[in-house]
Coordinates of C-alpha atoms in Angstrom, one line a residue:
S1 CA 0.0 -0.3 0.0
Y2 CA 2.9 2.3 -0.8
N3 CA 2.6 5.0 -3.4
Y4 CA 5.0 7.2 -5.9
L5 CA 8.2 5.5 -4.8
V6 CA 10.9 4.8 -7.3
F7 CA 13.5 2.1 -7.5
D8 CA 16.6 3.1 -9.8
N9 CA 19.4 1.6 -10.7
L10 CA 19.4 -1.1 -8.6
S11 CA 20.7 -4.5 -8.9
M12 CA 19.0 -7.7 -6.7
K13 CA 19.8 -11.3 -7.0
G14 CA 19.1 -14.4 -5.8
A15 CA 15.4 -13.6 -3.8
N16 CA 14.0 -17.0 -2.6
G17 CA 10.5 -15.4 -3.5
S18 CA 10.4 -12.2 -6.0
G19 CA 12.9 -9.9 -6.5
I20 CA 10.3 -6.7 -5.9
K21 CA 7.0 -7.8 -4.8
I22 CA 4.2 -4.9 -4.7
K23 CA 0.8 -5.1 -3.3
N24 CA -1.6 -2.1 -3.5
G25 CA -0.9 1.6 -3.6
T26 CA -0.2 3.4 -6.8
S27 CA 2.6 5.0 -9.0
I28 CA 5.3 3.2 -8.3
S29 CA 8.3 2.9 -10.6
I30 CA 11.2 0.8 -11.4
K31 CA 14.0 1.6 -13.9
N32 CA 17.6 0.9 -14.9
C33 CA 17.2 -2.3 -12.5
D34 CA 18.7 -5.6 -12.9
I35 CA 16.9 -8.1 -11.2
N36 CA 18.7 -11.9 -11.6
F37 CA 17.8 -15.5 -10.3
S38 CA 14.6 -15.1 -8.6
G39 CA 13.3 -18.4 -6.8
E40 CA 9.9 -17.3 -8.2
D41 CA 8.8 -13.9 -10.1
G42 CA 11.1 -11.1 -10.9
I43 CA 9.2 -8.3 -10.4
C44 CA 5.4 -9.6 -9.1
V45 CA 2.8 -6.6 -8.6
T46 CA -1.2 -7.2 -7.2
S47 CA -4.0 -4.5 -7.3
H48 CA -1.2 -1.7 -8.0
D49 CA -2.6 1.1 -10.4
Y50 CA 0.3 3.3 -12.6
L51 CA 3.0 1.0 -12.3
K52 CA 5.7 1.6 -14.7
V53 CA 8.8 -0.7 -15.4
E54 CA 11.4 0.4 -17.8
N55 CA 14.9 -0.1 -19.1
S56 CA 15.5 -3.1 -16.7
T57 CA 16.5 -6.5 -17.5
V58 CA 15.0 -9.7 -15.5
N59 CA 16.7 -12.8 -16.2
N60 CA 16.3 -16.6 -14.5
S61 CA 13.1 -16.2 -12.9
N62 CA 11.8 -19.7 -11.9
R63 CA 8.6 -18.7 -12.1
N64 CA 7.5 -15.7 -14.1
G65 CA 9.1 -12.1 -15.4
I66 CA 7.4 -9.5 -14.9
D67 CA 3.6 -10.3 -13.3
L68 CA 0.7 -8.1 -12.8
N69 CA -1.2 -11.1 -11.5
Y70 CA -4.6 -9.5 -10.7
T71 CA -6.1 -6.3 -11.6
G72 CA -3.6 -3.6 -12.0
D73 CA -4.4 -0.5 -14.6
F74 CA -2.7 1.9 -16.5
A75 CA 0.3 0.2 -16.5
I76 CA 3.9 0.9 -18.5
I77 CA 5.8 -1.9 -19.4
R78 CA 8.6 -0.5 -21.9
N79 CA 12.3 -1.4 -23.1
N80 CA 13.1 -4.0 -20.8
K81 CA 14.9 -7.2 -21.3
I82 CA 13.1 -10.3 -19.9
T83 CA 15.3 -13.7 -20.5
N84 CA 15.4 -17.4 -19.5
T85 CA 12.0 -17.1 -17.7
A86 CA 11.3 -20.7 -16.2
L87 CA 13.1 -23.0 -17.8
V88 CA 14.0 -25.2 -15.0
M89 CA 11.1 -28.0 -15.1
G90 CA 8.8 -28.0 -12.0
F91 CA 10.2 -25.1 -10.4
G92 CA 7.9 -22.9 -11.4
G93 CA 4.9 -24.7 -9.6
N94 CA 2.0 -26.3 -11.5
G95 CA -1.4 -24.7 -13.0
D96 CA -1.8 -21.7 -15.3
G97 CA -0.4 -18.7 -15.0
K98 CA 3.0 -19.8 -14.7
G99 CA 6.1 -19.7 -17.1
I100 CA 5.4 -16.3 -18.4
G101 CA 7.6 -13.4 -19.6
I102 CA 5.2 -10.5 -19.2
R103 CA 1.6 -11.0 -17.7
T104 CA -1.2 -8.1 -17.6
N105 CA -4.7 -7.9 -16.2
G106 CA -6.4 -4.9 -16.2
T107 CA -7.2 -1.5 -18.6
G108 CA -5.4 0.8 -20.0
N109 CA -1.8 -1.1 -19.7
L110 CA 0.8 -0.5 -22.2
V111 CA 3.3 -2.9 -23.0
E112 CA 6.1 -1.8 -25.6
Y113 CA 9.6 -2.2 -26.8
N114 CA 10.5 -5.1 -25.0
E115 CA 12.9 -8.1 -25.6
I116 CA 11.5 -11.5 -24.6
S117 CA 13.7 -14.4 -24.9
N118 CA 13.8 -18.1 -23.6
T119 CA 10.7 -18.6 -21.8
G120 CA 9.4 -21.6 -20.6
Y121 CA 5.7 -20.8 -21.3
I122 CA 4.2 -17.7 -22.8
G123 CA 6.0 -14.8 -23.6
I124 CA 2.9 -11.7 -23.1
Y125 CA -0.3 -12.9 -21.8
F126 CA -2.4 -10.1 -21.4
N127 CA -6.2 -9.5 -20.3
G128 CA -8.4 -6.4 -19.9
S129 CA -9.9 -3.6 -22.4
N130 CA -7.7 -0.3 -23.6
V131 CA -4.8 -2.7 -24.0
T132 CA -1.6 -2.1 -26.0
I133 CA 1.2 -4.8 -27.2
K134 CA 3.5 -3.2 -29.3
N135 CA 6.7 -3.4 -30.9
N136 CA 7.9 -6.2 -28.7
L137 CA 10.4 -9.1 -30.0
I138 CA 9.3 -12.5 -28.3
E139 CA 11.8 -15.4 -29.6
R140 CA 12.0 -19.0 -28.2
F141 CA 9.1 -19.4 -26.2
C142 CA 7.0 -22.6 -24.5
I143 CA 10.3 -24.5 -24.0
T144 CA 9.3 -26.7 -21.0
K145 CA 5.4 -26.2 -21.1
D146 CA 3.1 -25.6 -24.3
D147 CA 0.0 -25.1 -25.3
G148 CA 1.0 -21.7 -25.4
A149 CA 2.0 -18.8 -27.2
G150 CA 4.1 -16.1 -28.0
I151 CA 1.1 -13.7 -27.4
Y152 CA -1.8 -14.9 -25.7
T153 CA -5.0 -13.6 -24.7
W154 CA -8.4 -15.1 -23.4
Q155 CA -11.8 -14.4 -23.5
G156 CA -13.4 -17.2 -21.1
D157 CA -17.1 -15.9 -19.4
V158 CA -16.1 -12.7 -18.7
A159 CA -18.2 -9.7 -20.6
D160 CA -16.4 -8.6 -23.9
Y161 CA -13.1 -6.8 -23.5
K162 CA -12.6 -3.8 -26.1
N163 CA -9.8 -2.0 -28.3
R164 CA -7.1 -4.3 -27.7
K165 CA -4.2 -3.6 -30.3
I166 CA -1.5 -6.0 -31.0
I167 CA 1.0 -4.0 -33.4
G168 CA 4.3 -4.2 -35.0
N169 CA 5.3 -7.4 -32.8
V170 CA 7.9 -9.4 -33.7
V171 CA 7.3 -13.2 -32.7
V172 CA 9.6 -15.8 -33.8
N173 CA 10.9 -19.9 -33.1
G174 CA 7.9 -20.9 -30.9
V175 CA 9.5 -24.5 -29.7
G176 CA 7.0 -26.7 -28.0
A177 CA 7.7 -29.4 -25.4
G178 CA 6.8 -32.6 -27.1
Y179 CA 8.9 -34.8 -24.9
G180 CA 7.8 -37.0 -22.4
T181 CA 4.8 -37.6 -24.0
D182 CA 3.0 -40.3 -26.6
N183 CA 4.0 -38.1 -29.5
P184 CA 6.8 -36.0 -29.3
T185 CA 6.4 -34.7 -32.4
Y186 CA 3.2 -32.8 -31.9
L187 CA 4.2 -29.5 -30.8
P188 CA 1.0 -27.4 -29.7
V189 CA 2.6 -23.6 -29.6
E190 CA 1.2 -20.9 -31.4
G191 CA 2.8 -17.3 -32.3
I192 CA -0.6 -15.3 -31.2
Y193 CA -3.3 -17.2 -29.5
F194 CA -6.9 -15.5 -29.3
D195 CA -8.3 -18.6 -27.0
N196 CA -11.7 -18.7 -26.0
G197 CA -13.9 -16.1 -26.7
T198 CA -11.1 -13.4 -27.6
S199 CA -13.1 -10.4 -28.6
Y200 CA -12.4 -7.0 -30.3
V201 CA -8.6 -7.1 -31.1
D202 CA -6.8 -5.4 -34.0
C203 CA -4.0 -7.5 -34.9
I204 CA -1.8 -5.2 -37.6
D205 CA 1.9 -5.1 -38.6
N206 CA 2.9 -8.3 -36.7
T207 CA 5.7 -10.9 -38.1
V208 CA 5.3 -14.4 -37.0
A209 CA 7.7 -17.2 -37.8
N210 CA 8.9 -20.6 -37.0
C211 CA 6.2 -21.9 -34.5
G212 CA 5.3 -25.7 -34.1
N213 CA 1.5 -25.4 -34.8
N214 CA -0.1 -22.1 -35.7
G215 CA 1.0 -19.1 -36.8
I216 CA -2.1 -17.3 -35.7
Y217 CA -4.8 -19.4 -34.0
F218 CA -8.7 -18.3 -33.6
H219 CA -10.8 -20.0 -31.0
N220 CA -13.7 -19.1 -30.9
A221 CA -12.7 -15.6 -31.4
H222 CA -15.0 -12.9 -32.5
H223 CA -14.8 -8.9 -33.6
V224 CA -11.1 -9.7 -34.5
N225 CA -8.9 -7.4 -37.2
L226 CA -6.4 -9.0 -39.1
K227 CA -4.5 -7.1 -41.2
N228 CA -1.0 -6.6 -42.6
N229 CA 0.8 -9.5 -41.1
T230 CA 3.2 -11.8 -42.2
F231 CA 2.8 -15.4 -41.0
Y232 CA 5.7 -17.6 -42.0
N233 CA 6.6 -21.4 -41.8
S234 CA 4.5 -22.5 -39.0
N235 CA 2.8 -25.6 -39.3
R236 CA -0.6 -23.9 -40.2
Q237 CA 0.0 -20.2 -41.0
F238 CA -4.0 -19.5 -40.3
T239 CA -6.1 -21.4 -38.2
A240 CA -9.3 -20.7 -36.6
I241 CA -11.5 -23.7 -34.7
Q242 CA -15.0 -23.0 -33.8
K243 CA -15.7 -25.9 -30.9
D244 CA -19.1 -24.8 -29.4
N245 CA -21.5 -22.6 -30.2
S246 CA -21.5 -20.1 -26.9
D247 CA -19.0 -17.9 -28.4
P248 CA -18.8 -18.3 -32.6
I249 CA -16.2 -17.2 -34.8
R250 CA -17.9 -14.1 -36.2
N251 CA -17.4 -10.4 -37.4
N252 CA -13.6 -11.1 -37.9
V253 CA -11.6 -9.5 -41.1
V254 CA -8.8 -11.2 -42.4
T255 CA -7.4 -8.6 -45.3
N256 CA -3.9 -7.9 -46.5
N257 CA -2.2 -10.9 -45.0
I258 CA 0.9 -13.0 -46.2
F259 CA 0.7 -16.4 -45.2
F260 CA 3.5 -18.3 -46.4
S261 CA 4.6 -22.4 -45.8
K262 CA 8.0 -23.3 -46.5
Q263 CA 7.3 -26.4 -46.4
V264 CA 5.3 -28.7 -48.5
G265 CA 3.3 -30.6 -45.6
Q266 CA 2.6 -27.1 -44.2
L267 CA -0.7 -25.4 -44.7
T268 CA -1.5 -21.7 -45.4
S269 CA -4.9 -22.1 -43.9
Y270 CA -6.9 -24.4 -41.4
L271 CA -10.6 -23.7 -40.5
K272 CA -12.6 -26.0 -38.4
S273 CA -16.2 -25.6 -37.4
N274 CA -18.4 -27.8 -35.6
A275 CA -21.3 -26.8 -38.1
D276 CA -21.6 -26.1 -41.6
D277 CA -20.7 -22.0 -41.0
I278 CA -17.4 -21.7 -42.2
S279 CA -18.7 -18.7 -44.6
Q280 CA -19.1 -16.7 -42.0
F281 CA -16.5 -16.9 -40.0
A282 CA -14.6 -13.5 -41.3
K283 CA -14.6 -11.3 -44.1
M284 CA -11.1 -12.2 -45.9
D285 CA -9.8 -10.8 -48.7
S286 CA -6.3 -9.3 -50.6
N287 CA -4.2 -12.0 -48.7
Y288 CA -1.1 -13.4 -50.0
Y289 CA -1.3 -17.6 -49.5
A290 CA 2.0 -18.9 -50.4
R291 CA 3.9 -22.2 -50.8
P292 CA 6.1 -22.1 -53.5
L293 CA 7.3 -25.6 -53.2
D294 CA 3.7 -26.4 -54.2
D295 CA 1.0 -23.9 -53.9
R296 CA -1.5 -26.7 -54.8
L297 CA -4.0 -27.5 -52.2
T298 CA -2.9 -25.2 -49.3
I299 CA -6.3 -24.4 -47.8
F300 CA -8.2 -27.0 -45.4
N301 CA -11.3 -26.7 -44.4
N302 CA -13.4 -29.6 -42.1
Y303 CA -17.0 -29.2 -40.8
P304 CA -19.8 -31.8 -39.9
K305 CA -22.2 -33.5 -42.4
S306 CA -23.8 -35.4 -39.6
S307 CA -23.5 -36.3 -36.0
T308 CA -21.0 -39.0 -37.2
T309 CA -19.7 -38.0 -40.1
S310 CA -17.3 -34.8 -41.2
I311 CA -16.5 -33.5 -44.5
S312 CA -12.7 -32.3 -45.4
Q313 CA -11.8 -30.3 -47.7
S314 CA -8.7 -28.9 -49.5
F315 CA -8.4 -26.4 -51.7
H316 CA -6.6 -24.6 -54.2
L317 CA -6.7 -20.6 -53.8
E318 CA -9.0 -20.4 -56.5
N319 CA -11.2 -23.6 -55.3
W320 CA -11.6 -21.7 -52.0
K321 CA -12.5 -18.3 -54.0
D322 CA -15.3 -20.2 -55.7
K323 CA -16.5 -22.4 -53.2
Y324 CA -16.8 -19.6 -50.5
N325 CA -16.7 -16.3 -52.2
K326 CA -13.8 -14.7 -50.4
D327 CA -10.3 -13.6 -51.4
F328 CA -11.6 -12.8 -54.7
A329 CA -8.0 -10.4 -54.9
S330 CA -6.2 -12.7 -52.7
K331 CA -2.9 -14.4 -54.6
R332 CA -0.6 -16.9 -54.2
S333 CA 3.3 -16.5 -54.4
A334 CA 4.9 -14.5 -57.3
K335 CA 7.5 -17.2 -57.8
Q336 CA 7.0 -21.3 -57.3
I337 CA 10.2 -23.3 -56.5
A338 CA 10.7 -26.7 -58.0
P339 CA 10.7 -29.1 -55.7
Y340 CA 13.7 -31.7 -57.3
R341 CA 15.5 -31.9 -60.6
L342 CA 15.0 -35.3 -62.5
N343 CA 18.1 -35.9 -63.9
K344 CA 18.0 -39.3 -65.2
I345 CA 16.0 -43.1 -64.6
L346 CA 18.8 -45.6 -63.6
G347 CA 17.5 -48.6 -64.7
A348 CA 14.4 -50.3 -65.1
T349 CA 11.0 -50.2 -63.5
K350 CA 10.7 -52.5 -60.4
L351 CA 7.2 -53.7 -61.1
S352 CA 7.4 -56.8 -63.4
N353 CA 3.8 -56.1 -64.2
G354 CA 2.9 -52.3 -63.9
L355 CA 1.6 -52.0 -67.7
F356 CA -1.2 -54.8 -66.6
A357 CA -0.9 -56.1 -70.8
T358 CA -2.7 -59.7 -70.2
S359 CA -3.3 -59.6 -66.6
I360 CA -3.1 -58.3 -63.0
D361 CA -0.6 -60.7 -61.9
G362 CA 1.5 -59.3 -58.6
V363 CA -1.5 -56.9 -57.1
L364 CA -2.9 -57.5 -53.6
K365 CA -5.7 -56.1 -52.0
S366 CA -7.7 -54.9 -49.2
S367 CA -11.2 -53.9 -48.9
C368 CA -11.8 -54.0 -52.8
T369 CA -12.2 -56.0 -55.6
A370 CA -9.5 -55.9 -58.5
A371 CA -10.1 -57.2 -62.2
W372 CA -8.3 -57.0 -65.5
S373 CA -9.9 -55.0 -68.2
N374 CA -8.8 -53.5 -71.6
D375 CA -12.2 -52.2 -72.8
G376 CA -10.5 -48.6 -74.0
K377 CA -10.8 -46.6 -70.7
M378 CA -6.9 -46.8 -69.9
D379 CA -4.1 -47.9 -72.4
G380 CA -4.6 -51.3 -73.2
G381 CA -4.9 -53.4 -70.1
Y382 CA -5.4 -52.1 -66.6
V383 CA -6.7 -52.7 -62.9
A384 CA -10.5 -51.9 -62.5
V385 CA -10.8 -51.6 -58.4
S386 CA -14.1 -51.7 -56.9
P387 CA -14.0 -50.5 -53.1
T388 CA -16.1 -52.5 -50.8
S389 CA -15.5 -50.2 -47.9
R390 CA -14.8 -47.0 -47.5
S391 CA -11.4 -47.1 -47.3
S392 CA -9.4 -49.9 -49.5
S393 CA -6.4 -50.2 -50.7
V394 CA -3.9 -52.2 -53.6
Y395 CA -0.6 -53.4 -53.0
L396 CA 2.0 -53.9 -55.5
N397 CA 5.0 -55.3 -54.4
I398 CA 8.9 -53.7 -55.6
G399 CA 11.4 -55.7 -54.4
S400 CA 14.4 -54.0 -51.9
L401 CA 15.2 -50.5 -51.5
A402 CA 18.3 -48.5 -50.4
A403 CA 18.8 -45.9 -47.4
G404 CA 19.0 -42.7 -49.5
K405 CA 18.3 -43.8 -52.6
K406 CA 15.6 -41.9 -54.7
Y407 CA 12.9 -43.5 -56.5
L408 CA 10.4 -42.0 -58.6
L409 CA 6.9 -43.5 -59.2
K410 CA 4.6 -42.8 -62.1
Y411 CA 0.8 -44.3 -62.5
S412 CA -2.3 -43.1 -64.5
V413 CA -5.6 -43.2 -62.5
R414 CA -9.1 -42.3 -64.0
G415 CA -12.4 -42.6 -61.8
S416 CA -15.4 -44.6 -63.0
V417 CA -17.5 -41.0 -62.4
D418 CA -16.8 -37.4 -61.8
T419 CA -15.7 -37.9 -58.2
T420 CA -13.6 -35.9 -55.7
A421 CA -11.8 -38.8 -54.2
T422 CA -8.2 -38.8 -53.8
I423 CA -5.3 -41.2 -54.1
T424 CA -2.8 -41.9 -52.0
T425 CA 0.2 -43.4 -52.3
L426 CA 3.4 -44.3 -50.0
L427 CA 6.2 -46.8 -49.7
R428 CA 6.4 -49.4 -46.9
Q429 CA 7.5 -52.7 -45.7
S430 CA 5.9 -55.9 -47.6
L431 CA 6.2 -57.7 -43.9
S432 CA 5.3 -57.4 -40.6
P433 CA 4.8 -54.7 -38.7
Y434 CA 4.2 -53.0 -42.0
T435 CA 6.2 -50.2 -41.5
N436 CA 5.6 -47.0 -43.5
L437 CA 8.9 -46.2 -45.1
T438 CA 7.8 -43.0 -46.7
V439 CA 5.2 -39.8 -46.4
A440 CA 1.9 -40.5 -48.0
Q441 CA 1.1 -38.2 -50.5
S442 CA -2.0 -37.6 -52.4
R443 CA -3.6 -36.7 -55.5
P444 CA -7.2 -36.3 -57.1
I445 CA -8.9 -38.7 -59.1
N446 CA -10.6 -37.1 -62.2
F447 CA -13.2 -38.4 -64.2
T448 CA -10.5 -38.0 -67.1
K449 CA -7.4 -40.3 -67.0
T450 CA -4.2 -38.4 -65.3
E451 CA -0.9 -38.9 -65.2
Y452 CA 1.3 -38.4 -61.8
E453 CA 4.8 -38.9 -60.9
I454 CA 6.3 -38.5 -57.3
L455 CA 9.7 -38.8 -56.5
F456 CA 10.2 -40.7 -53.0
T457 CA 13.5 -41.0 -50.8
S458 CA 13.6 -44.3 -48.6
A459 CA 15.0 -43.7 -45.0
T460 CA 16.0 -47.0 -44.5
T461 CA 17.1 -50.0 -46.4
Q462 CA 14.7 -52.5 -47.1
S463 CA 14.9 -56.4 -48.3
S464 CA 11.3 -56.0 -49.4
A465 CA 8.9 -53.1 -49.8
T466 CA 5.7 -52.1 -51.4
V467 CA 4.2 -49.5 -53.4
V468 CA 0.5 -49.0 -51.7
F469 CA -2.3 -46.9 -53.5
R470 CA -5.6 -46.0 -50.8
V471 CA -8.4 -44.8 -51.9
D472 CA -10.8 -43.3 -48.7
D473 CA -13.9 -43.5 -50.9
Q474 CA -16.2 -45.9 -52.2
V475 CA -15.7 -45.3 -55.7
K476 CA -14.8 -47.7 -58.3
Y477 CA -11.4 -46.4 -60.5
Y478 CA -8.8 -47.8 -62.9
L479 CA -5.0 -47.7 -62.3
D480 CA -2.6 -48.3 -65.3
N481 CA 1.3 -47.3 -66.2
I482 CA 2.5 -48.0 -62.8
S483 CA 6.3 -48.2 -62.8
V484 CA 8.9 -47.4 -59.7
C485 CA 12.5 -46.9 -61.0
E486 CA 15.4 -45.7 -58.8
A487 CA 16.2 -41.8 -60.2
D488 CA 19.3 -39.6 -60.2
A489 CA 17.6 -36.3 -58.7
L490 CA 18.6 -33.2 -57.0
I491 CA 16.1 -32.3 -54.3
T492 CA 15.7 -29.1 -53.9
N493 CA 17.5 -27.2 -50.7
I494 CA 14.9 -25.0 -49.8
E495 CA 17.2 -23.1 -47.5
D496 CA 19.3 -22.3 -50.7
S497 CA 16.0 -20.8 -51.9
L498 CA 14.0 -18.7 -49.2
R499 CA 15.5 -16.1 -46.9
F500 CA 13.4 -15.0 -44.1
E501 CA 14.6 -11.5 -42.6
Y502 CA 13.2 -9.3 -39.9
N503 CA 13.9 -6.2 -38.1
S504 CA 13.4 -5.6 -34.3
D505 CA 15.1 -3.0 -33.7
K506 CA 13.6 0.9 -33.6
T507 CA 15.5 1.8 -36.4
A508 CA 16.2 1.0 -40.1
K509 CA 18.4 -1.8 -40.9
T510 CA 20.1 -2.9 -44.3
I511 CA 20.7 -6.3 -45.1
S512 CA 23.2 -7.5 -47.7
L513 CA 21.7 -10.5 -49.4
G514 CA 24.7 -11.8 -51.8
A515 CA 22.4 -12.2 -54.6
N516 CA 18.7 -11.1 -56.4
Y517 CA 15.6 -11.6 -54.9
V518 CA 11.6 -10.9 -54.8
D519 CA 9.2 -11.5 -52.5
V520 CA 5.6 -12.9 -52.5
K521 CA 4.4 -9.8 -54.1
N522 CA 7.1 -9.7 -57.0
N523 CA 8.6 -6.9 -55.8
N524 CA 12.6 -6.8 -56.7
F525 CA 15.8 -6.5 -54.1
N526 CA 19.1 -6.6 -56.2
G527 CA 21.5 -7.1 -53.6
S528 CA 20.2 -5.8 -50.4
I529 CA 17.0 -4.8 -48.7
T530 CA 16.2 -1.8 -46.4
L531 CA 13.7 -3.3 -43.4
Q532 CA 11.9 -0.4 -41.5
P533 CA 11.7 -1.0 -37.7
Y534 CA 9.5 -3.9 -36.8
T535 CA 8.9 -5.2 -40.2
S536 CA 10.1 -8.4 -42.0
A537 CA 10.3 -9.9 -45.3
I538 CA 10.0 -13.2 -47.1
L539 CA 12.6 -13.6 -49.9
I540 CA 12.5 -15.9 -52.7
K541 CA 15.7 -16.2 -54.6
E542 CA 16.0 -15.6 -58.4
T543 CA 17.6 -18.8 -59.9
S544 CA 17.1 -21.4 -62.1
S545 CA 15.1 -23.3 -59.5
S546 CA 12.5 -20.7 -59.0
V547 CA 9.5 -20.7 -61.5
T548 CA 6.5 -18.4 -62.0
P549 CA 3.4 -20.1 -60.9
P550 CA 1.0 -21.5 -63.6
A551 CA -2.3 -19.3 -64.5
N552 CA -4.4 -22.1 -63.2
V553 CA -4.0 -25.2 -61.8
A554 CA -7.0 -27.8 -62.1
P555 CA -9.4 -27.9 -59.6
E556 CA -8.8 -30.4 -56.9
V557 CA -10.5 -31.0 -53.8
S558 CA -8.7 -33.6 -52.1
L559 CA -10.4 -36.1 -49.0
T560 CA -8.1 -37.8 -46.2
S561 CA -8.8 -40.4 -43.8
P562 CA -9.2 -39.2 -40.4
A563 CA -5.9 -38.8 -38.7
S564 CA -4.8 -36.5 -36.2
D565 CA -6.6 -32.7 -35.3
A566 CA -3.1 -32.0 -33.8
A567 CA -0.1 -31.1 -35.8
F568 CA 0.7 -31.8 -39.5
T569 CA 4.5 -32.6 -39.5
S570 CA 6.3 -31.5 -42.3
P571 CA 7.6 -34.5 -44.6
A572 CA 11.0 -35.6 -44.5
T573 CA 10.9 -36.0 -48.4
I574 CA 9.6 -34.3 -51.6
S575 CA 5.8 -33.8 -52.5
I576 CA 4.3 -32.1 -55.4
A577 CA 1.2 -31.7 -54.1
A578 CA 0.0 -31.8 -49.8
T579 CA -3.1 -32.6 -48.2
A580 CA -4.3 -32.2 -44.7
A581 CA -5.9 -34.8 -42.7
D582 CA -8.2 -34.0 -39.3
A583 CA -9.7 -36.2 -36.4
D584 CA -13.4 -36.2 -35.2
G585 CA -15.4 -38.5 -37.5
T586 CA -15.4 -40.4 -40.7
V587 CA -14.8 -38.5 -43.7
S588 CA -17.7 -37.9 -46.3
K589 CA -17.8 -37.0 -49.9
V590 CA -17.7 -33.5 -50.5
D591 CA -20.4 -32.2 -52.9

């Protein structure tokens, strides 16, 4: 209950509890202080208005860095460095509200120009109205605890907060804490997380990159203005999930953002609802949906068809526009990057009967029937496959594989009717335990015959392997011209083709590039780029491996069998088209 005190130029080290603890009162200032190795919080403040913490360092706190843990209005947290917070697992205590760099609860708070690095859980956690989170650098977070974010807020059952601004922050490298779990590759860490019922936020001019799960995550969020942000190289760049109807996703605006996926297995957009209402989620336009290694099927939706089945859809940007009447002025990346360069085929096909000239000898099957035919639907003889259940497979033995070798699969497929089914291929062990040897890769089945080729890399040496063709729709289809050959191919090193730069300083920064690049909007940068404060750029090198995107790609809608509603891990091998998977029920046919 003290007022108007100033703590200036002090060093505090080794508190068993908090370096500074303030309860009640008003207008205390902490500036130019160093607070190190606190047993709990560096600075802990309860029910104190007009707090100022400026130009200070808070390092190696076991629980939280700067914690306004209950109401505290009109605080200013500015120009501080908060590092190494809650990195010793278990020392921070259990439950929520532990492991946070800066936490504020209250009205009228300002958090700006802080550097928050190496945080066990959340970088900045805020609640309340009239709050501004501006021009902060947040890097390496969710190191010991996940289901968190670089910047996090939630609404819960309280009345709507109003007038909240997240402006010009740089949020990079959300780590995730998968160790010790049954799925260590699942890393639920978000860049910016608008949790249950978040409302009335302007999220503008931020940069988010390299997060284990989502760049930005709307969970039942409403009245959010998402504008002029850059999201790069997270598992999914933009995700909105509606899990109940108490606070539906409504009245949001998503415009002029860059959703840029670095890897083929990443999605630019993932939208999921408990009702067929995705069209009501947001006004969306003038965004960039970019995945230059493969700009097809980058947008994924899921919603229920009935109480027991759901519809999963993968879209090209053009399909998404047509289906939902959104993003009319949105674009793909200005340049695409060839995923590999095929030099030559090494030897004959590993299949003895891939042309099916007179029989289907060697074809194994599961949950389907297979018959030979040559009635003109394909090139001479072919396999006619009739699934007897929703998920069926055809297998062909391809013999041995060598670790590190590349194998090119080619095949022709045609649907018996105009269908939205997909065919998924992979290489796996021929014998128990039938382990998958490569990432599964899916392609659409069209009424017209379509030729596909996919490059696989074997991670292990196998004496007997199988190529698998799986269809998750009960539609008759035809297979032909199957070959699997060892290939001399150069897989594109994406690190050589893409460059991500950001400036988290208060002054402009010129960066030497050493080559010519273009950004997603096709702006040219010849040898250098100048970034204004708290901005970023994603650059594609102007080389022979970068190609201009096609004007249009044939419509494709991909259905995939239920997998995990957690994360999409980036594939270890290269694919030309990617699909997305989701849980929550049996996938049904898309209209």
